[in-house]
Amino acid sequence: MPLDHPALAAADPAIAQLIAAEERLQADTLRLIPSENYVSAAVLEATGTVLTNKYSEGYPGRRYYEGQQNIDPVERLAIDRAKALFHTAHANVQPYSGSPANLAAYLAFAEPGDTVLGMGLPMGGHLTHGWGVSATGRWFRGVRYGVRKDTGRVDFDEVRDLARAERPKLIFCGGTAVPRTIDFAAFAEIAREVGAVLVADIAHIAGLIAGGAHPSPVPHVDVISTTTHKTLRGPRGAMLLAVREEHGKALDRAVFPGLQGGPHNHTTAAIAVALAEAARPSFRDYAAQIVANAKALAAALLERGFDLVSGGTDNHLVLIDLTAQDVPGKVAAKALDRAGIVVNHNTVPYDPRTPFDPSGIRIGTPSLTSRGLTVEHMPQVATWMARAVAASRTGDEVTLKSIRAEVAELMAGYPAPGLG
Ligand SMILES: *Cc1c(COP(=O)(O)O)cnc(C)c1O
């Protein structure tokens, strides 16, 4: 059921209609992009409030603008909830999104030209971990580790050798297409040996960590960078957490005044709401269900002949190598989209194709788990995917259309949170 936006519909019918269409699309489709989710109605409401009207450069109790009677307590609540949920000494909830949060970590602990060690983009790392086209790769010297070709898992011998040879100021662990558990302790041992600041970028898995379904980076790492809108199921935004107080001040100075102006207070409020939701026992069930669903989906895909990077998953994400299907990732992703199954094309480690036309697709279970789907549904999802990928090879649009109808019928029984 579409939400009611009477003022918007009257003032700007073109935008109102597009938003209504997007609500329908999000309701009717099987959304498998692992970085996406459905926020709760409470989070959605918080983002659409008058807090968007207020300027508040600075931090609670130390602002450059008056009138912070309500804003300061909102930000303090968000900070306190973040510290309690992730067990850190310090929290900054102001970064506009994950990429600026990571840039703030560079600003806090490195100088332009310094060496940073991160996972390579084709191996599952994020652009902001020092990749060339990113500011982080242009202004810093990015050195990259990868995964082993035979296991699809991080090669810690390589990480240690690179760290010893290159002496990075910063090391990033975590990534954007990593289907396996991140061994924060192993990274920490290496970072300590070479005197690097270790940043855990948990953008994808923050909700799993909060819900106890992935090991915590605390106490191993120095800094945690995370978005708030992926598995954590909050608004578009980010946080920087210092595990120990010693790194807190540098992070705060880097975010403001180093990189940003006024914080987005409506987002801060919604982050606070999402953090409270993530602290509830039901969120632990949610996190466990995400992983159970991903494992069941991975098993069902393997049964149907798909190759999975690293052979499966420990978390919310599955990376499919379509080389055996002889279908490029982009072709498969577009066909799946027409079948009502929304994924993204993705490079796979050692991809012989280009990043613009790679061999794989990346899927995940946070959104379908928010809808209430369970392991029982995963064989059906895998069957639809196998049929759609096969149909993409033969241009069989009739099959794609019939899958789309079947998907919409299933999803109608599992209403989307936040969509009225
Ligand atoms: C999503 C993501 C980011 C960037 O977040 P944006 O909000 O898109 O800027 C950074 N790091 C990792 C590992 C991510 O997955």
Tab-separated table of C-alpha atoms and ligand atoms in Angstrom:
chain	number	residue	atom	x	y	z
A	1	MET	CA	0.000	0.000	0.000
A	2	PRO	CA	1.536	3.315	-1.062
A	3	LEU	CA	2.129	5.930	1.599
A	4	ASP	CA	0.169	9.141	1.591
A	5	HIS	CA	2.124	12.293	0.700
A	6	PRO	CA	-0.680	14.823	0.141
A	7	ALA	CA	1.433	17.986	0.255
A	8	LEU	CA	3.994	16.529	-2.099
A	9	ALA	CA	1.345	15.210	-4.494
A	10	ALA	CA	-0.227	18.670	-4.669
A	11	ALA	CA	3.010	20.628	-4.996
A	12	ASP	CA	5.003	18.343	-7.267
A	13	PRO	CA	2.995	15.574	-8.898
A	14	ALA	CA	5.925	14.477	-11.067
A	15	ILE	CA	8.146	13.683	-8.089
A	16	ALA	CA	5.216	12.323	-6.045
A	17	GLN	CA	4.362	9.878	-8.830
A	18	LEU	CA	7.941	8.686	-9.109
A	19	ILE	CA	8.133	8.123	-5.352
A	20	ALA	CA	4.847	6.193	-5.439
A	21	ALA	CA	6.191	4.085	-8.311
A	22	GLU	CA	9.373	3.390	-6.340
A	23	GLU	CA	7.274	2.297	-3.344
A	24	ARG	CA	5.461	-0.174	-5.607
A	25	LEU	CA	8.724	-1.382	-7.128
A	26	GLN	CA	10.263	-1.970	-3.683
A	27	ALA	CA	7.102	-3.797	-2.598
A	28	ASP	CA	6.748	-6.044	-5.677
A	29	THR	CA	10.349	-7.109	-6.293
A	30	LEU	CA	12.827	-9.411	-4.634
A	31	ARG	CA	15.600	-7.031	-3.700
A	32	LEU	CA	18.879	-8.920	-3.450
A	33	ILE	CA	21.400	-6.057	-3.504
A	34	PRO	CA	23.365	-6.785	-0.317
A	35	SER	CA	23.956	-3.124	0.583
A	36	GLU	CA	20.235	-2.310	0.524
A	37	ASN	CA	17.472	-2.841	3.040
A	38	TYR	CA	14.040	-1.648	4.146
A	39	VAL	CA	14.107	0.754	7.096
A	40	SER	CA	11.334	0.688	9.669
A	41	ALA	CA	8.446	3.132	9.565
A	42	ALA	CA	9.977	4.816	12.638
A	43	VAL	CA	13.318	5.397	10.904
A	44	LEU	CA	11.523	6.642	7.798
A	45	GLU	CA	9.458	9.093	9.843
A	46	ALA	CA	12.522	10.442	11.665
A	47	THR	CA	14.226	11.248	8.354
A	48	GLY	CA	11.241	13.303	7.231
A	49	THR	CA	11.119	15.782	10.102
A	50	VAL	CA	11.834	19.463	10.785
A	51	LEU	CA	15.272	18.510	12.065
A	52	THR	CA	16.291	18.982	8.431
A	53	ASN	CA	15.732	22.733	8.987
A	54	LYS	CA	18.417	23.154	11.643
A	55	TYR	CA	22.103	24.094	11.405
A	56	SER	CA	24.393	22.803	14.145
A	57	GLU	CA	28.073	22.868	13.159
A	58	GLY	CA	30.194	21.509	15.990
A	59	TYR	CA	29.393	18.849	18.557
A	60	PRO	CA	26.859	18.663	21.426
A	61	GLY	CA	27.640	21.434	23.934
A	62	ARG	CA	30.183	23.005	21.540
A	63	ARG	CA	28.162	24.460	18.653
A	64	TYR	CA	28.689	27.434	16.379
A	65	TYR	CA	24.945	28.158	16.149
A	66	GLU	CA	22.334	28.824	18.852
A	67	GLY	CA	19.039	27.028	19.282
A	68	GLN	CA	20.452	23.546	19.948
A	69	GLN	CA	18.107	22.740	22.879
A	70	ASN	CA	16.676	19.732	21.040
A	71	ILE	CA	19.472	18.925	18.615
A	72	ASP	CA	22.144	18.358	21.269
A	73	PRO	CA	20.125	15.675	23.098
A	74	VAL	CA	19.293	13.980	19.777
A	75	GLU	CA	22.973	13.725	18.851
A	76	ARG	CA	23.949	12.686	22.393
A	77	LEU	CA	21.394	9.866	22.287
A	78	ALA	CA	22.770	8.690	18.942
A	79	ILE	CA	26.358	8.813	20.270
A	80	ASP	CA	25.517	6.977	23.499
A	81	ARG	CA	23.532	4.293	21.665
A	82	ALA	CA	26.346	3.778	19.137
A	83	LYS	CA	28.943	3.399	21.914
A	84	ALA	CA	26.744	0.971	23.844
A	85	LEU	CA	25.812	-1.133	20.815
A	86	PHE	CA	29.359	-1.498	19.449
A	87	HIS	CA	31.206	-1.314	22.807
A	88	THR	CA	33.501	1.545	21.819
A	89	ALA	CA	34.898	4.427	23.863
A	90	HIS	CA	33.963	7.083	21.309
A	91	ALA	CA	31.433	7.621	18.536
A	92	ASN	CA	31.004	10.254	15.835
A	93	VAL	CA	27.602	10.036	14.124
A	94	GLN	CA	28.030	12.976	11.732
A	95	PRO	CA	29.673	11.536	8.567
A	96	TYR	CA	27.331	12.092	5.629
A	97	SER	CA	27.909	8.601	4.264
A	98	GLY	CA	30.437	5.769	4.193
A	99	SER	CA	32.808	7.320	1.664
A	100	PRO	CA	33.246	10.636	3.535
A	101	ALA	CA	33.605	8.660	6.779
A	102	ASN	CA	36.541	6.778	5.287
A	103	LEU	CA	38.051	9.986	3.931
A	104	ALA	CA	37.845	11.414	7.468
A	105	ALA	CA	39.849	8.426	8.728
A	106	TYR	CA	42.615	9.317	6.228
A	107	LEU	CA	42.486	12.953	7.284
A	108	ALA	CA	42.735	11.942	10.945
A	109	PHE	CA	45.711	9.594	10.703
A	110	ALA	CA	47.625	10.160	7.448
A	111	GLU	CA	49.180	12.902	5.309
A	112	PRO	CA	48.814	13.146	1.529
A	113	GLY	CA	51.274	10.777	-0.139
A	114	ASP	CA	51.336	8.381	2.810
A	115	THR	CA	50.950	4.693	2.106
A	116	VAL	CA	47.675	2.941	2.903
A	117	LEU	CA	46.997	-0.773	2.661
A	118	GLY	CA	43.538	-1.965	1.670
A	119	MET	CA	41.775	-4.734	-0.163
A	120	GLY	CA	41.853	-4.297	-3.953
A	121	LEU	CA	38.559	-3.350	-5.578
A	122	PRO	CA	38.320	-6.458	-7.825
A	123	MET	CA	39.068	-8.587	-4.753
A	124	GLY	CA	36.103	-7.212	-2.794
A	125	GLY	CA	37.505	-3.983	-1.346
A	126	HIS	CA	35.840	-0.561	-1.542
A	127	LEU	CA	36.903	2.333	-3.786
A	128	THR	CA	37.772	4.361	-0.678
A	129	HIS	CA	40.367	1.809	0.462
A	130	GLY	CA	42.948	3.491	-1.783
A	131	TRP	CA	41.734	2.516	-5.265
A	132	GLY	CA	43.133	4.691	-8.077
A	133	VAL	CA	40.002	6.442	-9.327
A	134	SER	CA	39.046	7.454	-5.765
A	135	ALA	CA	40.474	10.568	-4.089
A	136	THR	CA	41.918	8.122	-1.558
A	137	GLY	CA	43.984	6.489	-4.297
A	138	ARG	CA	44.998	9.792	-5.918
A	139	TRP	CA	46.051	11.591	-2.754
A	140	PHE	CA	47.485	8.582	-0.930
A	141	ARG	CA	49.677	5.709	-2.059
A	142	GLY	CA	47.318	2.749	-2.214
A	143	VAL	CA	48.805	-0.707	-1.799
A	144	ARG	CA	46.420	-3.645	-2.205
A	145	TYR	CA	45.996	-7.101	-0.825
A	146	GLY	CA	43.638	-9.687	-2.236
A	147	VAL	CA	42.197	-13.124	-1.748
A	148	ARG	CA	43.820	-16.433	-2.633
A	149	LYS	CA	42.788	-17.785	-5.998
A	150	ASP	CA	42.197	-21.290	-4.636
A	151	THR	CA	40.173	-20.368	-1.528
A	152	GLY	CA	38.690	-16.941	-2.299
A	153	ARG	CA	39.786	-15.882	1.206
A	154	VAL	CA	42.189	-13.176	2.409
A	155	ASP	CA	45.806	-14.249	2.135
A	156	PHE	CA	47.316	-13.140	5.464
A	157	ASP	CA	50.834	-14.053	4.330
A	158	GLU	CA	50.388	-11.502	1.559
A	159	VAL	CA	48.942	-8.895	3.952
A	160	ARG	CA	51.875	-9.361	6.356
A	161	ASP	CA	54.508	-9.254	3.601
A	162	LEU	CA	52.979	-6.094	2.094
A	163	ALA	CA	52.688	-4.412	5.502
A	164	ARG	CA	56.331	-5.181	6.358
A	165	ALA	CA	57.602	-3.999	2.971
A	166	GLU	CA	55.402	-0.904	2.565
A	167	ARG	CA	54.994	0.272	6.213
A	168	PRO	CA	51.477	1.744	5.696
A	169	LYS	CA	50.170	4.479	7.984
A	170	LEU	CA	46.670	3.033	7.704
A	171	ILE	CA	45.348	-0.449	7.078
A	172	PHE	CA	41.732	-1.035	6.031
A	173	CYS	CA	40.083	-4.377	6.638
A	174	GLY	CA	36.609	-5.245	5.450
A	175	GLY	CA	35.055	-4.709	2.058
A	176	THR	CA	32.068	-4.481	-0.148
A	177	ALA	CA	31.985	-7.921	-1.768
A	178	VAL	CA	33.386	-10.155	0.966
A	179	PRO	CA	31.314	-13.280	1.616
A	180	ARG	CA	33.476	-14.541	4.481
A	181	THR	CA	34.097	-13.649	8.138
A	182	ILE	CA	36.711	-10.935	8.613
A	183	ASP	CA	39.498	-12.014	10.932
A	184	PHE	CA	40.001	-8.736	12.790
A	185	ALA	CA	42.527	-10.278	15.227
A	186	ALA	CA	44.784	-11.421	12.361
A	187	PHE	CA	44.745	-7.920	10.826
A	188	ALA	CA	45.408	-6.381	14.254
A	189	GLU	CA	48.519	-8.474	14.816
A	190	ILE	CA	49.940	-7.244	11.502
A	191	ALA	CA	48.923	-3.600	12.111
A	192	ARG	CA	50.545	-3.661	15.551
A	193	GLU	CA	53.777	-5.092	14.175
A	194	VAL	CA	54.167	-2.276	11.620
A	195	GLY	CA	52.680	0.514	13.757
A	196	ALA	CA	49.708	1.205	11.455
A	197	VAL	CA	46.302	2.489	12.506
A	198	LEU	CA	43.827	-0.302	11.754
A	199	VAL	CA	40.406	0.696	10.416
A	200	ALA	CA	37.641	-1.903	10.232
A	201	ASP	CA	35.221	-0.843	7.520
A	202	ILE	CA	32.105	-2.739	8.600
A	203	ALA	CA	29.705	-0.859	6.281
A	204	HIS	CA	28.167	-4.115	5.055
A	205	ILE	CA	28.202	-6.167	8.235
A	206	ALA	CA	27.447	-3.596	10.959
A	207	GLY	CA	23.994	-5.074	11.535
A	208	LEU	CA	25.414	-8.581	11.763
A	209	ILE	CA	27.973	-7.412	14.330
A	210	ALA	CA	25.330	-5.502	16.320
A	211	GLY	CA	23.122	-8.592	16.248
A	212	GLY	CA	25.882	-11.001	17.233
A	213	ALA	CA	25.981	-12.799	13.871
A	214	HIS	CA	29.562	-11.740	12.992
A	215	PRO	CA	32.520	-11.366	15.416
A	216	SER	CA	33.108	-7.826	16.651
A	217	PRO	CA	36.183	-5.814	15.637
A	218	VAL	CA	36.389	-4.714	19.304
A	219	PRO	CA	38.916	-4.811	20.938
A	220	HIS	CA	41.199	-5.721	18.009
A	221	VAL	CA	41.048	-2.655	15.754
A	222	ASP	CA	41.646	1.059	16.408
A	223	VAL	CA	38.848	2.642	14.385
A	224	ILE	CA	35.536	1.389	13.031
A	225	SER	CA	33.982	3.007	9.990
A	226	THR	CA	30.447	2.058	9.059
A	227	THR	CA	27.502	3.130	7.035
A	228	THR	CA	24.179	3.062	8.854
A	229	HIS	CA	21.937	2.025	5.954
A	230	LYS	CA	23.027	-1.501	5.017
A	231	THR	CA	22.503	-4.457	7.386
A	232	LEU	CA	22.191	-1.969	10.280
A	233	ARG	CA	18.875	-0.902	8.687
A	234	GLY	CA	19.080	2.807	9.455
A	235	PRO	CA	18.983	5.941	7.275
A	236	ARG	CA	21.626	6.871	4.678
A	237	GLY	CA	24.540	7.921	6.844
A	238	ALA	CA	27.686	6.740	8.576
A	239	MET	CA	29.565	6.623	11.852
A	240	LEU	CA	33.199	6.613	12.925
A	241	LEU	CA	33.885	4.784	16.174
A	242	ALA	CA	37.120	4.842	18.164
A	243	VAL	CA	37.612	1.619	20.076
A	244	ARG	CA	39.829	3.467	22.582
A	245	GLU	CA	39.476	7.117	23.570
A	246	GLU	CA	42.947	7.995	22.227
A	247	HIS	CA	41.732	8.050	18.602
A	248	GLY	CA	38.452	9.876	19.272
A	249	LYS	CA	39.616	13.484	19.118
A	250	ALA	CA	41.415	13.067	15.784
A	251	LEU	CA	38.287	11.525	14.255
A	252	ASP	CA	36.055	14.347	15.527
A	253	ARG	CA	38.425	17.026	14.204
A	254	ALA	CA	38.644	15.271	10.839
A	255	VAL	CA	34.844	15.079	10.388
A	256	PHE	CA	34.317	18.661	11.572
A	257	PRO	CA	35.879	21.068	10.754
A	258	GLY	CA	38.202	18.929	8.622
A	259	LEU	CA	35.807	17.623	6.039
A	260	GLN	CA	32.220	18.611	6.685
A	261	GLY	CA	30.032	21.513	7.734
A	262	GLY	CA	26.698	21.112	9.459
A	263	PRO	CA	25.561	17.615	10.395
A	264	HIS	CA	22.311	16.283	8.900
A	265	ASN	CA	20.230	16.337	12.062
A	266	HIS	CA	17.227	14.492	10.614
A	267	THR	CA	19.638	11.690	9.714
A	268	THR	CA	21.204	11.783	13.185
A	269	ALA	CA	17.751	11.314	14.721
A	270	ALA	CA	16.999	8.410	12.403
A	271	ILE	CA	20.391	6.851	13.232
A	272	ALA	CA	19.468	7.071	16.926
A	273	VAL	CA	16.154	5.329	16.212
A	274	ALA	CA	17.867	2.597	14.181
A	275	LEU	CA	20.487	2.043	16.900
A	276	ALA	CA	17.733	1.568	19.487
A	277	GLU	CA	16.037	-0.928	17.172
A	278	ALA	CA	19.331	-2.775	16.674
A	279	ALA	CA	19.782	-3.080	20.451
A	280	ARG	CA	16.515	-5.040	20.823
A	281	PRO	CA	16.517	-8.852	21.161
A	282	SER	CA	14.453	-9.118	17.953
A	283	PHE	CA	17.380	-7.615	16.004
A	284	ARG	CA	19.565	-10.544	17.086
A	285	ASP	CA	16.964	-12.834	15.519
A	286	TYR	CA	17.001	-10.660	12.393
A	287	ALA	CA	20.810	-10.830	12.093
A	288	ALA	CA	20.846	-14.608	12.603
A	289	GLN	CA	18.068	-15.013	10.028
A	290	ILE	CA	19.985	-12.950	7.439
A	291	VAL	CA	22.931	-15.351	7.723
A	292	ALA	CA	20.740	-18.481	7.783
A	293	ASN	CA	18.954	-17.251	4.657
A	294	ALA	CA	22.242	-16.460	2.884
A	295	LYS	CA	23.668	-19.905	3.680
A	296	ALA	CA	20.455	-21.596	2.491
A	297	LEU	CA	20.424	-19.504	-0.683
A	298	ALA	CA	24.108	-20.290	-1.332
A	299	ALA	CA	23.457	-24.035	-0.895
A	300	ALA	CA	20.456	-23.892	-3.232
A	301	LEU	CA	22.475	-21.995	-5.868
A	302	LEU	CA	25.342	-24.528	-5.670
A	303	GLU	CA	22.797	-27.327	-6.191
A	304	ARG	CA	21.638	-25.564	-9.344
A	305	GLY	CA	25.157	-25.422	-10.783
A	306	PHE	CA	26.269	-21.908	-9.822
A	307	ASP	CA	29.912	-21.225	-8.861
A	308	LEU	CA	30.246	-19.132	-5.711
A	309	VAL	CA	33.397	-17.197	-4.836
A	310	SER	CA	34.966	-18.954	-1.810
A	311	GLY	CA	32.393	-21.734	-2.251
A	312	GLY	CA	29.682	-20.167	-0.109
A	313	THR	CA	29.124	-17.566	2.578
A	314	ASP	CA	29.525	-16.851	6.294
A	315	ASN	CA	27.506	-13.638	6.233
A	316	HIS	CA	24.723	-11.886	4.303
A	317	LEU	CA	26.431	-11.856	0.907
A	318	VAL	CA	26.958	-14.297	-1.948
A	319	LEU	CA	29.227	-13.577	-4.916
A	320	ILE	CA	28.305	-15.611	-7.993
A	321	ASP	CA	30.828	-16.284	-10.764
A	322	LEU	CA	28.776	-16.783	-13.937
A	323	THR	CA	31.679	-17.941	-16.113
A	324	ALA	CA	30.294	-21.514	-16.127
A	325	GLN	CA	26.874	-20.222	-17.231
A	326	ASP	CA	28.559	-18.365	-20.089
A	327	VAL	CA	26.527	-15.233	-19.315
A	328	PRO	CA	28.248	-11.893	-18.534
A	329	GLY	CA	27.293	-10.421	-15.124
A	330	LYS	CA	25.627	-7.386	-16.664
A	331	VAL	CA	23.451	-9.445	-19.021
A	332	ALA	CA	22.359	-11.675	-16.133
A	333	ALA	CA	21.710	-8.702	-13.828
A	334	LYS	CA	19.535	-6.964	-16.423
A	335	ALA	CA	17.560	-10.149	-17.126
A	336	LEU	CA	17.066	-10.758	-13.396
A	337	ASP	CA	15.828	-7.182	-13.058
A	338	ARG	CA	13.212	-7.824	-15.734
A	339	ALA	CA	12.257	-10.937	-13.734
A	340	GLY	CA	11.680	-8.803	-10.615
A	341	ILE	CA	14.914	-9.918	-8.934
A	342	VAL	CA	17.191	-6.933	-8.326
A	343	VAL	CA	20.943	-7.591	-8.107
A	344	ASN	CA	24.121	-5.852	-9.200
A	345	HIS	CA	26.835	-7.019	-11.576
A	346	ASN	CA	30.181	-7.360	-9.839
A	347	THR	CA	33.784	-8.303	-10.506
A	348	VAL	CA	34.960	-11.607	-9.107
A	349	PRO	CA	38.553	-12.081	-7.859
A	350	TYR	CA	40.975	-12.579	-10.797
A	351	ASP	CA	38.173	-11.556	-13.168
A	352	PRO	CA	39.316	-11.896	-16.787
A	353	ARG	CA	36.603	-9.393	-17.817
A	354	THR	CA	36.511	-5.632	-17.070
A	355	PRO	CA	34.879	-3.926	-14.030
A	356	PHE	CA	32.327	-2.372	-16.438
A	357	ASP	CA	31.451	-5.777	-17.862
A	358	PRO	CA	32.455	-8.297	-15.199
A	359	SER	CA	31.895	-12.026	-14.752
A	360	GLY	CA	29.780	-11.996	-11.636
A	361	ILE	CA	26.736	-10.822	-9.781
A	362	ARG	CA	26.537	-9.952	-6.101
A	363	ILE	CA	23.510	-10.815	-4.017
A	364	GLY	CA	22.539	-10.707	-0.357
A	365	THR	CA	19.705	-11.412	2.042
A	366	PRO	CA	19.229	-8.324	4.301
A	367	SER	CA	16.199	-7.008	2.376
A	368	LEU	CA	14.343	-10.272	1.855
A	369	THR	CA	14.906	-11.097	5.531
A	370	SER	CA	13.376	-7.734	6.487
A	371	ARG	CA	10.341	-8.796	4.439
A	372	GLY	CA	10.060	-11.972	6.527
A	373	LEU	CA	11.312	-14.605	4.052
A	374	THR	CA	13.022	-17.597	5.676
A	375	VAL	CA	15.231	-20.522	4.659
A	376	GLU	CA	12.163	-22.351	3.284
A	377	HIS	CA	11.873	-19.754	0.518
A	378	MET	CA	15.510	-19.904	-0.598
A	379	PRO	CA	15.208	-22.932	-2.950
A	380	GLN	CA	12.425	-21.065	-4.773
A	381	VAL	CA	14.593	-17.928	-5.028
A	382	ALA	CA	17.490	-19.993	-6.408
A	383	THR	CA	15.190	-21.691	-8.929
A	384	TRP	CA	13.926	-18.331	-10.163
A	385	MET	CA	17.522	-17.112	-10.496
A	386	ALA	CA	18.591	-20.220	-12.425
A	387	ARG	CA	15.603	-19.909	-14.770
A	388	ALA	CA	16.212	-16.193	-15.313
A	389	VAL	CA	19.938	-16.622	-16.017
A	390	ALA	CA	19.154	-19.427	-18.481
A	391	ALA	CA	16.477	-17.235	-20.089
A	392	SER	CA	18.989	-14.379	-20.424
A	393	ARG	CA	21.133	-16.616	-22.632
A	394	THR	CA	18.290	-17.324	-25.071
A	395	GLY	CA	16.515	-13.957	-24.872
A	396	ASP	CA	13.428	-15.703	-23.448
A	397	GLU	CA	11.434	-12.656	-22.300
A	398	VAL	CA	8.271	-14.724	-21.721
A	399	THR	CA	9.978	-16.694	-18.947
A	400	LEU	CA	11.351	-13.503	-17.365
A	401	LYS	CA	7.876	-11.991	-17.358
A	402	SER	CA	6.297	-15.050	-15.774
A	403	ILE	CA	8.985	-15.134	-13.046
A	404	ARG	CA	8.259	-11.453	-12.375
A	405	ALA	CA	4.588	-12.298	-11.748
A	406	GLU	CA	5.495	-15.212	-9.472
A	407	VAL	CA	7.903	-13.007	-7.489
A	408	ALA	CA	5.285	-10.272	-7.062
A	409	GLU	CA	2.755	-12.826	-5.886
A	410	LEU	CA	5.091	-14.180	-3.196
A	411	MET	CA	6.200	-10.727	-2.050
A	412	ALA	CA	2.586	-9.554	-1.727
A	413	GLY	CA	2.327	-11.927	1.232
A	414	TYR	CA	5.312	-10.282	2.949
A	415	PRO	CA	4.597	-6.556	3.269
A	416	ALA	CA	7.573	-4.230	3.205
A	417	PRO	CA	8.452	-2.528	6.487
A	418	GLY	CA	8.135	1.212	6.181
A	419	LEU	CA	5.968	1.088	3.070
A	420	GLY	CA	2.625	1.686	4.743
B	1	LIG	C1	28.989	0.976	1.035
B	1	LIG	C2	30.402	1.026	1.463
B	1	LIG	C3	31.067	2.236	1.653
B	1	LIG	C4	30.551	3.565	1.176
B	1	LIG	O1	29.377	3.978	1.624
B	1	LIG	P1	28.577	5.140	0.843
B	1	LIG	O2	27.548	5.481	1.857
B	1	LIG	O3	28.037	4.495	-0.395
B	1	LIG	O4	29.515	6.240	0.558
B	1	LIG	C5	32.339	2.208	2.196
B	1	LIG	N1	32.931	1.052	2.507
B	1	LIG	C6	32.330	-0.141	2.305
B	1	LIG	C7	33.043	-1.389	2.663
B	1	LIG	C8	31.056	-0.191	1.755
B	1	LIG	O5	30.493	-1.373	1.527
